[in-house]
mmCIF file of C-alpha atoms and ligand atoms in Angstrom:
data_model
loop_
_atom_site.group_PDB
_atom_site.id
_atom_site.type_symbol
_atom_site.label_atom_id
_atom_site.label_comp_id
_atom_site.label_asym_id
_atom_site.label_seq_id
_atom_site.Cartn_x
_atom_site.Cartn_y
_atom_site.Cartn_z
ATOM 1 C CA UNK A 966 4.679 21.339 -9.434
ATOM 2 C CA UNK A 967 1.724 21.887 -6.899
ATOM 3 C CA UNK A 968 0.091 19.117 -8.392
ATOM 4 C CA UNK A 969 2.232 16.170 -7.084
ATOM 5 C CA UNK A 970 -0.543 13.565 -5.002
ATOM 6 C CA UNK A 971 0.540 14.420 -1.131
ATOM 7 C CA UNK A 972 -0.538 10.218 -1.092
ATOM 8 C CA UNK A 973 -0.091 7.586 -3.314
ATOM 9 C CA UNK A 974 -1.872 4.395 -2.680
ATOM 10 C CA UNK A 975 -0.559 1.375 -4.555
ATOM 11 C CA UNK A 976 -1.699 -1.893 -5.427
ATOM 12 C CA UNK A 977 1.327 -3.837 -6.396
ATOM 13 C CA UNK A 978 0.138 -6.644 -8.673
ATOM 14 C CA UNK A 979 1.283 -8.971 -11.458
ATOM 15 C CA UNK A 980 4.586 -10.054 -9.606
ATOM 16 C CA UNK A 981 3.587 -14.138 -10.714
ATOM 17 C CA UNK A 982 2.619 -13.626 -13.552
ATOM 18 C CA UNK A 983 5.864 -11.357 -14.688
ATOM 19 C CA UNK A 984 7.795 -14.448 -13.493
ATOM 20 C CA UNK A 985 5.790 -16.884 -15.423
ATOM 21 C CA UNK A 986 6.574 -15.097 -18.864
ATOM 22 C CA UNK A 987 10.602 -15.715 -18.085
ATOM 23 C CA UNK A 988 9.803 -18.942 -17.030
ATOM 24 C CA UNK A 989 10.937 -18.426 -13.554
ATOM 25 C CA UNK A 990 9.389 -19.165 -10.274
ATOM 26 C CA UNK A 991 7.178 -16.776 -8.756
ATOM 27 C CA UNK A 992 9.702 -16.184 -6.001
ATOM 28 C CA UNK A 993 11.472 -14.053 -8.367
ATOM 29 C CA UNK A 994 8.513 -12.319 -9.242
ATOM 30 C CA UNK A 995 8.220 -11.348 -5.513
ATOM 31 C CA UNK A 996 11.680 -10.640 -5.170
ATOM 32 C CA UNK A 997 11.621 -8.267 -8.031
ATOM 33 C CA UNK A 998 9.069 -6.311 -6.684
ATOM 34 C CA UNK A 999 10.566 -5.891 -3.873
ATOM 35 C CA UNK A 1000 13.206 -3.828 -6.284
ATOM 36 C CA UNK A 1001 10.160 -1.867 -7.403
ATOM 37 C CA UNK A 1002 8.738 -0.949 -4.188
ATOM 38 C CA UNK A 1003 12.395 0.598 -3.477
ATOM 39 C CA UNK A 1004 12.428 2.585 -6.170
ATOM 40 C CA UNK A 1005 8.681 3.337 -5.686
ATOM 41 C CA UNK A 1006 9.822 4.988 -2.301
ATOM 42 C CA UNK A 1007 13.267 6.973 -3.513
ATOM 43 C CA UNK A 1008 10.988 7.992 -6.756
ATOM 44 C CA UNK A 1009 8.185 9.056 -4.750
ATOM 45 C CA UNK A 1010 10.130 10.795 -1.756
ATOM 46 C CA UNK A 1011 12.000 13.098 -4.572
ATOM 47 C CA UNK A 1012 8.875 14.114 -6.054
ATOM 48 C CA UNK A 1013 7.070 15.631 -2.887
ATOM 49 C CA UNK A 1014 4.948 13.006 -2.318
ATOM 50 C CA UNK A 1015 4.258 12.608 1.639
ATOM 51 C CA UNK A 1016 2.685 9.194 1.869
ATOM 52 C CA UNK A 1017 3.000 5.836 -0.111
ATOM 53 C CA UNK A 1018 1.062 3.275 0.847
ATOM 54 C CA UNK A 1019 1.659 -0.507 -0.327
ATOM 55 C CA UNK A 1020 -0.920 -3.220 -0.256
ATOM 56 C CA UNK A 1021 1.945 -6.190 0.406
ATOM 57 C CA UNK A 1022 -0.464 -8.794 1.249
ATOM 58 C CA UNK A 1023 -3.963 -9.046 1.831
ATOM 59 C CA UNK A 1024 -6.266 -10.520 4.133
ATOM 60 C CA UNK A 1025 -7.636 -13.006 1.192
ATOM 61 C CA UNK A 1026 -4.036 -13.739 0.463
ATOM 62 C CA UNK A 1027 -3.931 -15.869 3.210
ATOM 63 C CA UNK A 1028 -5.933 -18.398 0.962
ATOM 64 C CA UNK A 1029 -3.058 -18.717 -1.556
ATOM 65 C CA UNK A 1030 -1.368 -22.429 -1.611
ATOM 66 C CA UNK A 1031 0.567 -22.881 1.846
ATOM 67 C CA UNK A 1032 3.762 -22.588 -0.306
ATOM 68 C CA UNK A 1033 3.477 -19.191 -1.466
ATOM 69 C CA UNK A 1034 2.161 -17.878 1.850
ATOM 70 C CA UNK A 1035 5.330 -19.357 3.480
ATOM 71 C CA UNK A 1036 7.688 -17.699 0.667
ATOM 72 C CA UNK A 1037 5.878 -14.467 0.776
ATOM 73 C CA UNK A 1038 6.136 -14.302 4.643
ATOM 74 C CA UNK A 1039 10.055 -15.329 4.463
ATOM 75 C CA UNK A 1040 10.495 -12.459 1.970
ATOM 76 C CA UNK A 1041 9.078 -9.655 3.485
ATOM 77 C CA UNK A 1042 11.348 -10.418 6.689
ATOM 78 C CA UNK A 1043 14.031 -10.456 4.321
ATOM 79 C CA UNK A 1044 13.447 -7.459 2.616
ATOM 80 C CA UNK A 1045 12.493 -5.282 6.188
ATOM 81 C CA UNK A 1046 15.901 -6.125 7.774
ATOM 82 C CA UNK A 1047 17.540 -5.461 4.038
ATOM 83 C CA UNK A 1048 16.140 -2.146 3.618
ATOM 84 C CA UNK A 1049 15.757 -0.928 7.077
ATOM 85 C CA UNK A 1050 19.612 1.081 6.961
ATOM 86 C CA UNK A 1051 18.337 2.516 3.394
ATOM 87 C CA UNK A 1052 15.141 4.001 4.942
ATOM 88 C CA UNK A 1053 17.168 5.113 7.760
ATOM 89 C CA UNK A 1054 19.283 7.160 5.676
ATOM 90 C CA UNK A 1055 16.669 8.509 3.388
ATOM 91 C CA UNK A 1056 14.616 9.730 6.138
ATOM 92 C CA UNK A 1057 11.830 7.333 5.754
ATOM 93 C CA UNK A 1058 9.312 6.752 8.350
ATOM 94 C CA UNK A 1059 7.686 3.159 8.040
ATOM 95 C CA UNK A 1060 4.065 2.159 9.610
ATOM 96 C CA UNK A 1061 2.218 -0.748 9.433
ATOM 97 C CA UNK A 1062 -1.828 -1.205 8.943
ATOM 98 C CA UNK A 1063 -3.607 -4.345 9.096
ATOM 99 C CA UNK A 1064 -4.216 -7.012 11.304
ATOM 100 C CA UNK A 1065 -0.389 -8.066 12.181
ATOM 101 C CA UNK A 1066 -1.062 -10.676 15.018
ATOM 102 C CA UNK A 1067 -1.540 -12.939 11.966
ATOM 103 C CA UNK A 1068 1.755 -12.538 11.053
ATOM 104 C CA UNK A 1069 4.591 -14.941 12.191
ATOM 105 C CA UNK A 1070 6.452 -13.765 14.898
ATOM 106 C CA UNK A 1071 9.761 -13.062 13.497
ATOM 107 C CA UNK A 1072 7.913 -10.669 11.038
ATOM 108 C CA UNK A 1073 5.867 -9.146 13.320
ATOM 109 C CA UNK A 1074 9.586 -8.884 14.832
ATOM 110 C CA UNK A 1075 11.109 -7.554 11.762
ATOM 111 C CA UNK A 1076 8.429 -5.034 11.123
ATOM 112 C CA UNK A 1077 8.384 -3.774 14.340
ATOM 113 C CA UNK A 1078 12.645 -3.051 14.157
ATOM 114 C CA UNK A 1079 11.779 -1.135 10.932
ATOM 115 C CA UNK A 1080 8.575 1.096 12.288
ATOM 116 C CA UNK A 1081 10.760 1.849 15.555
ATOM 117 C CA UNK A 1082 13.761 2.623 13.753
ATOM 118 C CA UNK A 1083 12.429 5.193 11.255
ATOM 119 C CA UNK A 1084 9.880 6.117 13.892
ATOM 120 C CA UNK A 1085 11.564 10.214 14.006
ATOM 121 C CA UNK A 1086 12.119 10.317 9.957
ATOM 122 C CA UNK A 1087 10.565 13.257 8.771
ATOM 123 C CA UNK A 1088 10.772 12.218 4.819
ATOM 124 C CA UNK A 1089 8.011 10.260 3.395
ATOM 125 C CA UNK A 1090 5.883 7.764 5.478
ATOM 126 C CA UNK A 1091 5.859 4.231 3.575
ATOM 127 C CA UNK A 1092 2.393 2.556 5.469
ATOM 128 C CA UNK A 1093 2.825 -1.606 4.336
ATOM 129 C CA UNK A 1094 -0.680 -2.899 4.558
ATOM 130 C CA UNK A 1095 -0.262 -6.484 6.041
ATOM 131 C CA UNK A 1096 -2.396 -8.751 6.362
ATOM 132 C CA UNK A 1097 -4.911 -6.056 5.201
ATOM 133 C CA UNK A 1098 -8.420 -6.118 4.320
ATOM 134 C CA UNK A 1099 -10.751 -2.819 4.133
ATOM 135 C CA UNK A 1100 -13.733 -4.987 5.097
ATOM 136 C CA UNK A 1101 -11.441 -6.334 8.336
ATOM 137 C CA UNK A 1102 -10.201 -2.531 9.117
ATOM 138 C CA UNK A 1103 -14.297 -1.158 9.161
ATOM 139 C CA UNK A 1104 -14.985 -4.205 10.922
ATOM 140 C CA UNK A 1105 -12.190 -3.768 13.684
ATOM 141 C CA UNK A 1106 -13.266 0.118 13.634
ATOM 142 C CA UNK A 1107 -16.621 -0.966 14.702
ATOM 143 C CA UNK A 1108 -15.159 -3.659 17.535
ATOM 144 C CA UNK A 1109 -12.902 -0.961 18.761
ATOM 145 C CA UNK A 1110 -16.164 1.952 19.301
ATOM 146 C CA UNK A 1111 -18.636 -0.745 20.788
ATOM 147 C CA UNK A 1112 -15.708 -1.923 23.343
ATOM 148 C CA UNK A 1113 -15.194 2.105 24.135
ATOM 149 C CA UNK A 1114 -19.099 2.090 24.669
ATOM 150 C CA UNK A 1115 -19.560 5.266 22.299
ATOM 151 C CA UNK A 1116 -20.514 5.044 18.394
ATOM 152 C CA UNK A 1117 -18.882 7.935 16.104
ATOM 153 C CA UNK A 1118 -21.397 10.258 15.413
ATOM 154 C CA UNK A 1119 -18.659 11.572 12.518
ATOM 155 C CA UNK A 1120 -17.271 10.175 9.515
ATOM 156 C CA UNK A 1121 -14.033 12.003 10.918
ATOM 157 C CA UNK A 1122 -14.684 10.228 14.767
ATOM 158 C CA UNK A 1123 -15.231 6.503 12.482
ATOM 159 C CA UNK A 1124 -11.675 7.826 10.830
ATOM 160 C CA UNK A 1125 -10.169 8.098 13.908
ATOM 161 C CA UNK A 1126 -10.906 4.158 14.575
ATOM 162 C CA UNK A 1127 -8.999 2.888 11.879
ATOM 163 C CA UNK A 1128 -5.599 1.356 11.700
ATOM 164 C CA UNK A 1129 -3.828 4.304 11.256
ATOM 165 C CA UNK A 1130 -5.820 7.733 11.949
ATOM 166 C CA UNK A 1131 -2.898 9.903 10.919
ATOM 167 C CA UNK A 1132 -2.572 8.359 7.331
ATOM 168 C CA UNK A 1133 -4.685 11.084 4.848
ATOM 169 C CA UNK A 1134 -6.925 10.020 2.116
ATOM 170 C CA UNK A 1135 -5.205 8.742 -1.256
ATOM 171 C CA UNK A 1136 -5.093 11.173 -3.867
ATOM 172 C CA UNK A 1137 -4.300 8.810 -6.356
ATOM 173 C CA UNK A 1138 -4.276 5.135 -6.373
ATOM 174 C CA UNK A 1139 -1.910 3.099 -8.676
ATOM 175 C CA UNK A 1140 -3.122 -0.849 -9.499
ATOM 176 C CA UNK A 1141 -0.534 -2.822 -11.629
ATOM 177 C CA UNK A 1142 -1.038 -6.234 -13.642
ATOM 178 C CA UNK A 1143 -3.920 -5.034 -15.789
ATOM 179 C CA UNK A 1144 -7.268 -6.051 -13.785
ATOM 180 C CA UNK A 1145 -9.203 -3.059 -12.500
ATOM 181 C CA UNK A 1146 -10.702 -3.639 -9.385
ATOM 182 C CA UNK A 1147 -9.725 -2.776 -5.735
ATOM 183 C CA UNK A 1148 -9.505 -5.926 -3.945
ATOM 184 C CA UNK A 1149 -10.412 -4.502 -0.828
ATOM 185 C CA UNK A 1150 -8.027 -2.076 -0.393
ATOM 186 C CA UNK A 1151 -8.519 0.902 1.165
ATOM 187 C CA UNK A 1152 -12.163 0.887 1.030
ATOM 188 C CA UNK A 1153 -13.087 3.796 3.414
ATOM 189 C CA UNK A 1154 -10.287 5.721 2.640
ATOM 190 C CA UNK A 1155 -10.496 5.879 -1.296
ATOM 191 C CA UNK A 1156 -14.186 7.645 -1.185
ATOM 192 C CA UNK A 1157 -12.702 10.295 -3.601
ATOM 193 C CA UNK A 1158 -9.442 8.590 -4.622
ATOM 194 C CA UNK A 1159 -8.636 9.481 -8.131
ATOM 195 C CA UNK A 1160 -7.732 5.870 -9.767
ATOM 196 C CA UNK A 1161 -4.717 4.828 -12.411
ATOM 197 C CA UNK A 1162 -4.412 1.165 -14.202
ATOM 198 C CA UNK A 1163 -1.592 -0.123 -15.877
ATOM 199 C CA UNK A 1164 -1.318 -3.370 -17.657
ATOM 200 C CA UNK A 1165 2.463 -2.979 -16.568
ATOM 201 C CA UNK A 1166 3.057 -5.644 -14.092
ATOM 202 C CA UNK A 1167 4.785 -4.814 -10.794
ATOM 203 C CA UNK A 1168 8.390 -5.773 -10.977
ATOM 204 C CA UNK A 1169 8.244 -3.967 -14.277
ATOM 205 C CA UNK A 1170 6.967 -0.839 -12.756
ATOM 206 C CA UNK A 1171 9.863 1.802 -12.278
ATOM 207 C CA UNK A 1172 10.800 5.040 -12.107
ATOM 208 C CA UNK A 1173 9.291 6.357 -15.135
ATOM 209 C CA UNK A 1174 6.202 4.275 -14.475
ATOM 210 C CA UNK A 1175 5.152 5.830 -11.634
ATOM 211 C CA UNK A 1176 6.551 9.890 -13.160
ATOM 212 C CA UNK A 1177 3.857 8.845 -15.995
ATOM 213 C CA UNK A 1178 1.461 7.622 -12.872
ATOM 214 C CA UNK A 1179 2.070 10.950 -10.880
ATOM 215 C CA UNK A 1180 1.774 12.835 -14.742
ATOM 216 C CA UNK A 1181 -1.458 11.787 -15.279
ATOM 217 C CA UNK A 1182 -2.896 12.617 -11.980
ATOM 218 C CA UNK A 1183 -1.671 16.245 -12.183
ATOM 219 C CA UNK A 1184 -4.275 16.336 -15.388
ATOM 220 C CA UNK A 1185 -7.305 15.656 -13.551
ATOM 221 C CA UNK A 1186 -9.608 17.622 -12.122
ATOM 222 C CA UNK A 1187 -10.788 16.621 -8.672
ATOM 223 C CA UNK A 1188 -14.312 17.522 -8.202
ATOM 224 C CA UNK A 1189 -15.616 15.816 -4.502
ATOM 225 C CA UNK A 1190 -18.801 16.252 -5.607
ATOM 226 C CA UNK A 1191 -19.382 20.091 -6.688
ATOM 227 C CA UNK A 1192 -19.092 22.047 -9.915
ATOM 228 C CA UNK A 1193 -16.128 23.371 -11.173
ATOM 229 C CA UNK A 1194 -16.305 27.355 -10.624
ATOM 230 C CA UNK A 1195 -14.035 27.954 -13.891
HETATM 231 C C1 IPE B 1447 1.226 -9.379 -6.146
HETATM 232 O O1 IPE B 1447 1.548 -10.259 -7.165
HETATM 233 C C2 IPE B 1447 1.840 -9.775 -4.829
HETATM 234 C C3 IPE B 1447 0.873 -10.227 -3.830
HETATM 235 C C4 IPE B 1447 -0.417 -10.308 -3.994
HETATM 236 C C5 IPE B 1447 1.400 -10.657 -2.543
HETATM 237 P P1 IPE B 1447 0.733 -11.594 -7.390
HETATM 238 O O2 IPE B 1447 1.372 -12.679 -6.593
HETATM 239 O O3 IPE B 1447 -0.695 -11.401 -7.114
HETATM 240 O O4 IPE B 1447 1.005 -11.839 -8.924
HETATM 241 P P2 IPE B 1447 -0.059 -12.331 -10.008
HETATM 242 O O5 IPE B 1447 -1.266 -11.465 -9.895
HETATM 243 O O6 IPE B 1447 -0.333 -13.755 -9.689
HETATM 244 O O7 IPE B 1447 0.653 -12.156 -11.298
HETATM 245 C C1 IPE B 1448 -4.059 -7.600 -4.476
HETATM 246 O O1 IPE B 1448 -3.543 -8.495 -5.389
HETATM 247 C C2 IPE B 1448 -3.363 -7.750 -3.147
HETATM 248 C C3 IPE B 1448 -1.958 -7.346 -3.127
HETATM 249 C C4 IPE B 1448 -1.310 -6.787 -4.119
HETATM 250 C C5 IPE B 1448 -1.252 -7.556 -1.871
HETATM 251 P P1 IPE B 1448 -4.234 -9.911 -5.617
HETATM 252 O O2 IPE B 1448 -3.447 -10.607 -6.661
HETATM 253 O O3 IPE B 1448 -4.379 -10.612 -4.315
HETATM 254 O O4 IPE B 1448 -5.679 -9.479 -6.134
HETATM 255 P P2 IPE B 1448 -6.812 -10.281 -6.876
HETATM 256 O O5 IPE B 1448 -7.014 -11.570 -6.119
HETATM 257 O O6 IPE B 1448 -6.352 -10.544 -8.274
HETATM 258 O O7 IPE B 1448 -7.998 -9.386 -6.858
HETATM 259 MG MG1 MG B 1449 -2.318 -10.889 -8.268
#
């Protein structure tokens, strides 16, 4: 299959509401998706792909009830010391982009273990987007060049100002839960992303989700803005 995205950006959405149909708290939601994400990564990394990145919370998340924001901080601590030996042993390599000084310290603690400790994988790179916002990541881009005293004269010297200047374009980007927007994700990256919805919500979102995902990408044909010459 030569067809297989190299980089799958995904929003991971509907994780409340899937816990409000059982009639369970959201926490289970999140902790569900957690399980999804995993499989997301072991799916992904046996297909080919290269890069998965996972928008796990989001700069206007931090306006959700103080509650939630709490919980959702506590899990993802949980779930980087939890999964670290996994990646370890699957040859993942973890990054981070976003602004992660907004993050309490023991998860700004926990992610760092996990980024350091699959730091020489070679498999694929799993980039969590924390405390992330594609307005924020232009905006720090432009800080960053005016405090160098030199403005890009590229779109591939901007690039090199993000968060991460080794992550590639997506090739495809996955949003669960049914609404099709972006929610600032991504937004200079995904110029020429090719874009999947699914009303499946996240924790439901498995293995064969994301085949069918990765199935329908290999049908399109990616154009950038010229004609087809067949
Ligand atoms: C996605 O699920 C997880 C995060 C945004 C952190 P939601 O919490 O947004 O779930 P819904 O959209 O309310 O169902
Ligand atoms: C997008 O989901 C952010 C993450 C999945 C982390 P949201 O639930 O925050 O998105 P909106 O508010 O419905 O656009
Ligand atoms: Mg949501």
């Amino acid at each position: 299959m030569n067809k297989i995205p190299r980089h799958i950006a995904v929003i991971m959405d509907g994780n409340g509401r899937w816990a409000k149909q059982k009639g369970l708290p959201r926490a289970i939601g999140h902790q569900e998706g957690v399980k999804s994400l995993h499989e997301a990564v072991a799916t992904g990394n046996d297909a080919g792909v290269k890069y998965l990145t996972a928008y796990t919370f989001s700069t206007e998340n931090w306006f959700r009830p103080k509650h939630e924001v709490e919980l959702l901080m506590k899990l993802m601590a949980i779930a980087a010391d939890d999964e670290r030996p996994g990646l370890i042993k699957n040859n993942v390599r973890v990054r981070t982009v976003g602004r992660l000084n907004d993050l309490p310290r023991n998860l700004q603690d926990a992610m760092a273990r996990l980024v350091a400790d699959t730091a020489k994988n070679t498999g694929l790179t799993l980039t969590l987007a924390l405390s992330y916002g594609g307005r924020t990541e232009i905006l720090d881009a432009c800080r960053r060049a005016v405090e160098a005293g030199k403005a890009p004269q590229t779109e591939a010297e901007f690039g090199a100002l993000l968060y991460d200047p080794s992550l590639p374009d997506p090739d495809l980007l996955i949003r669960t839960g049914g609404d099709r927007r972006i929610s600032n994700y991504l937004l200079w990256q995904s110029a020429y992303t090719e874009l999947y919805f699914t009303e499946t919500l996240w924790p439901d979102f498995r293995k064969a989700e994301l085949l069918a995902a990765i199935e329908d990408y290999a049908q399109r044909q990616r154009r950038f803005g010229r004609i087809d010459e067949e």
